[in-house]
Amino acid sequence: MNGGDEDRRERAVAALRRAAFLLERAQASSYRCQAYRTAATVVEGTDAARLGSLVAAGSVTDLPSVGARTADVVARVWAGEPVPTLVELEEQAAAVDAARTDPGAVALHRALRGDLHAHSEASDGSTSVQEMVLAAMGLGREYLAVTDHSPRLRVANGLSAARLRAQVAQVRALAGAVAPFDVLTGIEVDVLDDGTLDQDPDLLDELDVVVASVHSQLRMDAPAMTRRLLRAVADPRTDVLGHCTGRQVTGRSRPPSQFDARAVFEACAEHGVAVEVNCRPDRLDPPHALLAIAVEVGCELSIDSDAHAPGQLDWTWTGCERVAAHGVPAERVITTWTAERVRARGRRGR
């Protein structure tokens, strides 16, 4: 096989994946992002010599799931030319980064070591665990927790106990291969209507990180929702209270759930449960008024991307800006801690 063709193929795959990453980061449509990721997978699996022949013939679109735009990326990489689409995306990302000048947010973002809430294709994410891990490594993180959904959330293909056990084995094997980067086992477990957690308790005990989130009956009356959250927070397996109000601020908007925030956050502080600062642009949860209460009562925070695609892992900037606005020191943000310390914290009380 031609070594030059192999190298060109690798660079073409990298360019396609980079374009997908930047599109995801910029909140482009999932269809457009996935087009680049799918093309990258197809190109990677194509014999390099055959790919070279297709480029020479101007027939890269003969490959399945490779359209005109993604074929153009391959052709330009093959010719050693700049890729206009990628250049434009890089310039847009650089402009966004240059505008981030708040000293507190910048310092906090630099202090981040990991992310404790991310999804893979095992539930409702768009890529494999491996691709999410590679993206986190590319961002300079030291660890990533894989927290796919639990069984009750069928719309998100939540993992049964058997599927979760298989994923745990996969994650542990991958962690050994990518060391010193660390991959933490985890779950975003549904908080059921009565406040119990939607997974085998013994299996939850084995995980590094348990993010407990409400996804159903979000309009429950405030006293009932308060009782529900208090029970979830009191469970010694809960490490992080995920997107606590469940609100949606863009697209199909959804008002926040109502509950006694002071009582819930005081319970979080008492039981050592971190309050998640969810960085998804459509959530930005909790709202600033509730975040101020969490800070006031002494809660630890977890700045998490809740990423469902690799580029979304870079959404943590938003969380850093929101936390910095409340003057919270990095030490109270557990995603600035080492993986070892996060693990030890998670097993406390179990």
CSV table of C-alpha atoms in Angstrom, one decimal:
chain,number,residue,atom,x,y,z
A,1,MET,CA,0.0,0.0,0.0
A,2,ASN,CA,1.2,3.5,-0.8
A,3,GLY,CA,2.5,5.1,2.4
A,4,GLY,CA,1.7,8.5,1.0
A,5,ASP,CA,-1.9,7.6,0.4
A,6,GLU,CA,-2.2,6.2,4.0
A,7,ASP,CA,-0.9,9.5,5.3
A,8,ARG,CA,-3.3,11.5,3.2
A,9,ARG,CA,-6.2,9.3,4.3
A,10,GLU,CA,-5.3,9.9,8.0
A,11,ARG,CA,-5.1,13.7,7.4
A,12,ALA,CA,-8.4,13.6,5.6
A,13,VAL,CA,-10.1,11.7,8.4
A,14,ALA,CA,-8.6,14.2,11.0
A,15,ALA,CA,-9.9,17.1,9.0
A,16,LEU,CA,-13.4,15.7,8.8
A,17,ARG,CA,-13.5,15.0,12.5
A,18,ARG,CA,-12.1,18.4,13.3
A,19,ALA,CA,-14.9,20.0,11.2
A,20,ALA,CA,-17.5,17.9,13.0
A,21,PHE,CA,-16.0,18.9,16.4
A,22,LEU,CA,-16.1,22.6,15.6
A,23,LEU,CA,-19.6,22.4,14.2
A,24,GLU,CA,-20.8,20.6,17.4
A,25,ARG,CA,-19.1,23.2,19.5
A,26,ALA,CA,-20.8,26.0,17.6
A,27,GLN,CA,-24.3,24.3,18.0
A,28,ALA,CA,-24.7,23.5,14.3
A,29,SER,CA,-27.5,21.2,13.3
A,30,SER,CA,-27.0,17.6,14.4
A,31,TYR,CA,-27.6,16.5,10.7
A,32,ARG,CA,-24.7,18.7,9.5
A,33,CYS,CA,-22.3,17.6,12.3
A,34,GLN,CA,-23.1,13.9,11.8
A,35,ALA,CA,-22.5,14.2,8.0
A,36,TYR,CA,-18.9,15.0,8.7
A,37,ARG,CA,-18.5,12.3,11.4
A,38,THR,CA,-20.1,9.7,9.2
A,39,ALA,CA,-17.9,10.7,6.2
A,40,ALA,CA,-14.8,10.4,8.5
A,41,THR,CA,-15.8,6.9,9.4
A,42,VAL,CA,-16.3,5.9,5.8
A,43,VAL,CA,-13.1,7.4,4.6
A,44,GLU,CA,-11.2,5.8,7.5
A,45,GLY,CA,-12.5,2.4,6.5
A,46,THR,CA,-11.7,2.8,2.8
A,47,ASP,CA,-8.5,1.3,1.3
A,48,ALA,CA,-6.0,4.2,0.9
A,49,ALA,CA,-5.0,3.3,-2.6
A,50,ARG,CA,-8.7,3.1,-3.7
A,51,LEU,CA,-9.3,6.4,-2.0
A,52,GLY,CA,-6.5,7.9,-4.0
A,53,SER,CA,-7.9,6.6,-7.2
A,54,LEU,CA,-11.4,8.1,-6.3
A,55,VAL,CA,-9.8,11.4,-5.6
A,56,ALA,CA,-7.9,11.4,-8.9
A,57,ALA,CA,-11.1,10.6,-10.8
A,58,GLY,CA,-13.1,13.2,-8.9
A,59,SER,CA,-15.4,10.4,-7.7
A,60,VAL,CA,-15.1,10.5,-3.9
A,61,THR,CA,-18.9,10.9,-3.7
A,62,ASP,CA,-19.1,7.3,-4.9
A,63,LEU,CA,-18.4,6.3,-1.4
A,64,PRO,CA,-21.5,5.8,0.7
A,65,SER,CA,-22.5,8.8,2.9
A,66,VAL,CA,-19.9,11.1,1.4
A,67,GLY,CA,-21.5,14.1,-0.1
A,68,ALA,CA,-20.1,17.0,-2.2
A,69,ARG,CA,-18.9,19.0,0.8
A,70,THR,CA,-17.2,16.2,2.6
A,71,ALA,CA,-15.7,14.9,-0.6
A,72,ASP,CA,-14.2,18.4,-1.2
A,73,VAL,CA,-12.5,18.2,2.2
A,74,VAL,CA,-10.9,14.9,1.2
A,75,ALA,CA,-9.8,16.2,-2.3
A,76,ARG,CA,-8.3,19.3,-0.8
A,77,VAL,CA,-6.4,17.4,1.9
A,78,TRP,CA,-5.1,15.0,-0.8
A,79,ALA,CA,-3.9,17.9,-2.8
A,80,GLY,CA,-2.2,19.6,0.2
A,81,GLU,CA,-4.5,22.6,-0.1
A,82,PRO,CA,-6.3,24.6,2.6
A,83,VAL,CA,-9.8,23.4,3.3
A,84,PRO,CA,-12.0,26.6,3.2
A,85,THR,CA,-14.8,25.1,5.4
A,86,LEU,CA,-12.3,24.1,8.1
A,87,VAL,CA,-10.4,27.5,7.9
A,88,GLU,CA,-13.7,29.3,8.3
A,89,LEU,CA,-14.8,27.2,11.3
A,90,GLU,CA,-11.4,27.6,13.0
A,91,GLU,CA,-11.6,31.4,12.5
A,92,GLN,CA,-15.1,31.5,14.0
A,93,ALA,CA,-13.9,29.4,17.0
A,94,ALA,CA,-10.9,31.6,17.6
A,95,ALA,CA,-13.1,34.7,17.5
A,96,VAL,CA,-15.3,33.3,20.2
A,97,ASP,CA,-12.4,32.3,22.3
A,98,ALA,CA,-10.8,35.8,22.0
A,99,ALA,CA,-13.9,37.4,23.3
A,100,ARG,CA,-13.7,35.3,26.6
A,101,THR,CA,-11.8,37.8,28.7
A,102,ASP,CA,-13.4,37.5,32.2
A,103,PRO,CA,-10.3,36.8,34.4
A,104,GLY,CA,-12.3,34.7,36.9
A,105,ALA,CA,-13.8,32.5,34.1
A,106,VAL,CA,-10.5,32.2,32.4
A,107,ALA,CA,-8.7,31.1,35.5
A,108,LEU,CA,-11.5,28.6,36.4
A,109,HIS,CA,-11.5,27.2,32.9
A,110,ARG,CA,-7.7,26.6,33.1
A,111,ALA,CA,-8.2,24.9,36.4
A,112,LEU,CA,-10.7,22.3,35.0
A,113,ARG,CA,-9.3,18.8,35.0
A,114,GLY,CA,-12.3,16.7,34.0
A,115,ASP,CA,-15.9,16.4,33.1
A,116,LEU,CA,-18.4,14.3,35.1
A,117,HIS,CA,-21.4,14.2,32.7
A,118,ALA,CA,-21.1,13.0,29.1
A,119,HIS,CA,-23.0,10.6,26.9
A,120,SER,CA,-22.1,8.1,24.3
A,121,GLU,CA,-23.9,6.3,21.5
A,122,ALA,CA,-24.8,3.6,24.1
A,123,SER,CA,-27.7,5.9,25.1
A,124,ASP,CA,-28.5,9.1,23.3
A,125,GLY,CA,-25.0,10.4,22.4
A,126,SER,CA,-23.8,10.5,18.8
A,127,THR,CA,-20.4,8.8,19.0
A,128,SER,CA,-18.5,6.0,20.7
A,129,VAL,CA,-16.9,6.3,24.1
A,130,GLN,CA,-13.6,6.2,22.4
A,131,GLU,CA,-14.3,9.3,20.3
A,132,MET,CA,-15.6,11.2,23.4
A,133,VAL,CA,-12.4,10.3,25.2
A,134,LEU,CA,-10.2,11.4,22.3
A,135,ALA,CA,-12.0,14.7,22.2
A,136,ALA,CA,-11.6,15.2,26.0
A,137,MET,CA,-7.9,14.4,25.6
A,138,GLY,CA,-7.6,17.0,22.8
A,139,LEU,CA,-9.1,19.6,25.1
A,140,GLY,CA,-6.4,19.0,27.6
A,141,ARG,CA,-8.6,17.3,30.2
A,142,GLU,CA,-7.2,14.6,32.5
A,143,TYR,CA,-10.4,12.5,32.8
A,144,LEU,CA,-13.9,12.0,31.6
A,145,ALA,CA,-16.8,10.2,33.2
A,146,VAL,CA,-19.1,8.2,30.9
A,147,THR,CA,-22.6,8.8,32.2
A,148,ASP,CA,-25.1,7.3,29.9
A,149,HIS,CA,-28.8,7.1,30.9
A,150,SER,CA,-30.5,4.5,33.1
A,151,PRO,CA,-33.3,2.1,32.0
A,152,ARG,CA,-36.4,4.1,32.7
A,153,LEU,CA,-35.4,6.8,30.1
A,154,ARG,CA,-36.4,4.7,27.1
A,155,VAL,CA,-36.5,7.6,24.8
A,156,ALA,CA,-32.8,8.0,25.4
A,157,ASN,CA,-32.1,4.2,25.1
A,158,GLY,CA,-31.2,4.0,28.8
A,159,LEU,CA,-28.9,1.2,29.8
A,160,SER,CA,-30.2,-1.9,31.6
A,161,ALA,CA,-28.1,-3.4,34.3
A,162,ALA,CA,-26.6,-5.9,31.9
A,163,ARG,CA,-25.7,-3.2,29.3
A,164,LEU,CA,-24.2,-1.0,32.0
A,165,ARG,CA,-22.0,-3.8,33.3
A,166,ALA,CA,-20.8,-4.4,29.8
A,167,GLN,CA,-20.0,-0.7,29.4
A,168,VAL,CA,-18.1,-0.7,32.7
A,169,ALA,CA,-15.9,-3.5,31.4
A,170,GLN,CA,-15.4,-1.6,28.2
A,171,VAL,CA,-14.5,1.7,30.0
A,172,ARG,CA,-12.0,0.0,32.3
A,173,ALA,CA,-10.3,-1.6,29.4
A,174,LEU,CA,-10.1,1.7,27.5
A,175,ALA,CA,-8.8,3.5,30.6
A,176,GLY,CA,-5.9,1.1,30.6
A,177,ALA,CA,-5.1,1.9,27.0
A,178,VAL,CA,-5.3,5.7,27.3
A,179,ALA,CA,-3.5,6.1,30.6
A,180,PRO,CA,-2.5,8.5,32.1
A,181,PHE,CA,-5.7,9.9,30.9
A,182,ASP,CA,-8.5,8.4,33.1
A,183,VAL,CA,-11.9,7.3,32.0
A,184,LEU,CA,-14.3,7.1,34.9
A,185,THR,CA,-17.3,4.7,35.1
A,186,GLY,CA,-20.5,6.4,35.7
A,187,ILE,CA,-24.2,6.9,35.0
A,188,GLU,CA,-26.8,9.6,34.8
A,189,VAL,CA,-29.4,7.8,36.8
A,190,ASP,CA,-33.0,8.8,36.7
A,191,VAL,CA,-34.6,10.0,39.9
A,192,LEU,CA,-37.9,8.2,40.0
A,193,ASP,CA,-41.1,9.8,41.2
A,194,ASP,CA,-40.5,8.7,44.8
A,195,GLY,CA,-36.9,9.9,44.9
A,196,THR,CA,-35.3,6.4,44.5
A,197,LEU,CA,-32.6,5.8,41.8
A,198,ASP,CA,-33.3,3.9,38.6
A,199,GLN,CA,-30.7,1.2,38.7
A,200,ASP,CA,-29.5,-1.8,40.7
A,201,PRO,CA,-28.0,-0.3,44.0
A,202,ASP,CA,-25.2,-2.8,44.0
A,203,LEU,CA,-24.2,-1.8,40.5
A,204,LEU,CA,-24.3,1.9,41.4
A,205,ASP,CA,-21.9,1.0,44.3
A,206,GLU,CA,-19.4,-0.1,41.7
A,207,LEU,CA,-19.3,3.1,39.7
A,208,ASP,CA,-16.9,6.0,40.1
A,209,VAL,CA,-19.6,8.7,39.5
A,210,VAL,CA,-23.4,8.8,39.9
A,211,VAL,CA,-25.2,11.8,38.5
A,212,ALA,CA,-28.8,11.8,39.7
A,213,SER,CA,-31.2,13.8,37.5
A,214,VAL,CA,-35.0,14.2,37.2
A,215,HIS,CA,-36.3,13.6,33.6
A,216,SER,CA,-40.0,12.9,34.2
A,217,GLN,CA,-43.0,14.5,36.0
A,218,LEU,CA,-41.1,17.9,35.9
A,219,ARG,CA,-44.3,19.8,36.7
A,220,MET,CA,-44.8,17.9,40.0
A,221,ASP,CA,-46.0,20.3,42.7
A,222,ALA,CA,-43.2,22.0,44.7
A,223,PRO,CA,-43.6,20.0,48.0
A,224,ALA,CA,-43.6,16.7,46.2
A,225,MET,CA,-40.6,17.6,44.1
A,226,THR,CA,-38.8,18.8,47.2
A,227,ARG,CA,-39.4,15.4,48.9
A,228,ARG,CA,-38.3,13.6,45.7
A,229,LEU,CA,-35.0,15.5,45.4
A,230,LEU,CA,-34.3,15.3,49.2
A,231,ARG,CA,-34.6,11.5,49.0
A,232,ALA,CA,-32.3,11.3,46.0
A,233,VAL,CA,-29.7,13.6,47.6
A,234,ALA,CA,-29.8,11.5,50.8
A,235,ASP,CA,-29.0,8.3,48.9
A,236,PRO,CA,-25.3,7.7,49.7
A,237,ARG,CA,-24.8,6.6,46.0
A,238,THR,CA,-25.6,10.1,44.7
A,239,ASP,CA,-22.5,12.1,43.9
A,240,VAL,CA,-23.9,14.9,41.7
A,241,LEU,CA,-27.4,16.4,41.4
A,242,GLY,CA,-27.7,16.9,37.7
A,243,HIS,CA,-29.5,19.8,36.0
A,244,CYS,CA,-31.7,20.4,39.0
A,245,THR,CA,-34.6,22.4,37.6
A,246,GLY,CA,-34.9,20.5,34.2
A,247,ARG,CA,-35.5,23.8,32.4
A,248,GLN,CA,-35.1,24.3,28.7
A,249,VAL,CA,-34.2,27.9,27.7
A,250,THR,CA,-34.0,27.5,23.9
A,251,GLY,CA,-35.9,25.6,21.3
A,252,ARG,CA,-38.9,23.9,22.8
A,253,SER,CA,-38.6,25.9,26.0
A,254,ARG,CA,-39.7,24.4,29.3
A,255,PRO,CA,-40.1,26.2,32.7
A,256,PRO,CA,-38.0,25.1,35.7
A,257,SER,CA,-39.4,22.6,38.1
A,258,GLN,CA,-40.5,24.1,41.4
A,259,PHE,CA,-39.0,23.0,44.7
A,260,ASP,CA,-37.6,24.4,48.0
A,261,ALA,CA,-34.1,25.1,46.6
A,262,ARG,CA,-32.6,26.1,50.0
A,263,ALA,CA,-33.7,22.9,51.6
A,264,VAL,CA,-32.4,20.7,48.7
A,265,PHE,CA,-29.1,22.6,48.5
A,266,GLU,CA,-28.6,22.4,52.3
A,267,ALA,CA,-29.2,18.6,52.0
A,268,CYS,CA,-26.6,18.5,49.2
A,269,ALA,CA,-24.1,20.3,51.4
A,270,GLU,CA,-24.9,18.0,54.3
A,271,HIS,CA,-24.6,14.8,52.3
A,272,GLY,CA,-21.6,15.8,50.1
A,273,VAL,CA,-23.5,15.9,46.9
A,274,ALA,CA,-22.2,18.4,44.3
A,275,VAL,CA,-24.7,20.6,42.5
A,276,GLU,CA,-24.1,20.4,38.8
A,277,VAL,CA,-23.6,23.6,36.8
A,278,ASN,CA,-24.9,22.2,33.5
A,279,CYS,CA,-23.3,23.9,30.5
A,280,ARG,CA,-25.6,22.9,27.7
A,281,PRO,CA,-26.8,26.2,26.1
A,282,ASP,CA,-30.3,24.9,26.1
A,283,ARG,CA,-30.3,24.3,29.9
A,284,LEU,CA,-27.9,26.6,31.7
A,285,ASP,CA,-29.1,25.0,34.9
A,286,PRO,CA,-29.4,26.0,37.7
A,287,PRO,CA,-30.6,29.6,37.0
A,288,HIS,CA,-28.4,32.3,38.6
A,289,ALA,CA,-30.9,32.8,41.5
A,290,LEU,CA,-30.7,29.2,42.5
A,291,LEU,CA,-26.9,29.0,41.9
A,292,ALA,CA,-26.5,31.9,44.4
A,293,ILE,CA,-28.4,29.8,47.0
A,294,ALA,CA,-26.2,26.8,46.4
A,295,VAL,CA,-23.1,28.9,46.8
A,296,GLU,CA,-24.5,30.6,49.9
A,297,VAL,CA,-25.2,27.3,51.8
A,298,GLY,CA,-21.8,25.9,51.0
A,299,CYS,CA,-22.4,23.4,48.2
A,300,GLU,CA,-19.6,22.0,46.1
A,301,LEU,CA,-20.2,22.5,42.4
A,302,SER,CA,-19.5,20.3,39.3
A,303,ILE,CA,-19.1,22.2,36.0
A,304,ASP,CA,-20.2,19.6,33.4
A,305,SER,CA,-20.8,19.8,29.7
A,306,ASP,CA,-23.6,17.1,29.6
A,307,ALA,CA,-22.1,16.5,26.1
A,308,HIS,CA,-23.8,14.2,23.7
A,309,ALA,CA,-21.1,14.8,21.0
A,310,PRO,CA,-17.4,15.4,21.1
A,311,GLY,CA,-17.5,19.1,20.3
A,312,GLN,CA,-20.0,19.7,23.0
A,313,LEU,CA,-17.3,18.9,25.6
A,314,ASP,CA,-16.0,22.4,24.9
A,315,TRP,CA,-19.2,23.9,26.3
A,316,THR,CA,-17.7,24.1,29.8
A,317,TRP,CA,-16.7,27.7,29.1
A,318,THR,CA,-20.3,28.7,29.8
A,319,GLY,CA,-20.3,27.1,33.2
A,320,CYS,CA,-17.0,28.7,34.1
A,321,GLU,CA,-18.5,32.1,33.3
A,322,ARG,CA,-21.6,31.5,35.3
A,323,VAL,CA,-19.7,30.1,38.4
A,324,ALA,CA,-17.1,33.0,38.2
A,325,ALA,CA,-20.0,35.5,38.4
A,326,HIS,CA,-20.7,34.2,41.9
A,327,GLY,CA,-17.1,34.4,43.1
A,328,VAL,CA,-16.7,30.7,43.7
A,329,PRO,CA,-13.1,29.5,44.2
A,330,ALA,CA,-11.8,26.6,42.1
A,331,GLU,CA,-11.4,24.4,45.1
A,332,ARG,CA,-15.2,24.2,45.5
A,333,VAL,CA,-15.6,23.0,41.9
A,334,ILE,CA,-15.0,19.2,42.0
A,335,THR,CA,-14.2,19.1,38.2
A,336,THR,CA,-10.9,20.9,39.1
A,337,TRP,CA,-9.9,18.0,41.3
A,338,THR,CA,-7.8,15.0,40.3
A,339,ALA,CA,-9.5,11.8,39.1
A,340,GLU,CA,-8.2,10.1,42.3
A,341,ARG,CA,-9.8,12.6,44.5
A,342,VAL,CA,-13.1,12.5,42.6
A,343,ARG,CA,-13.2,8.7,43.0
A,344,ALA,CA,-12.4,8.9,46.7
A,345,ARG,CA,-15.2,11.5,47.1
A,346,GLY,CA,-17.7,9.3,45.2
A,347,ARG,CA,-17.0,6.3,47.4
A,348,ARG,CA,-17.4,8.3,50.6
A,349,GLY,CA,-20.3,6.9,52.6
A,350,ARG,CA,-21.0,4.0,50.2
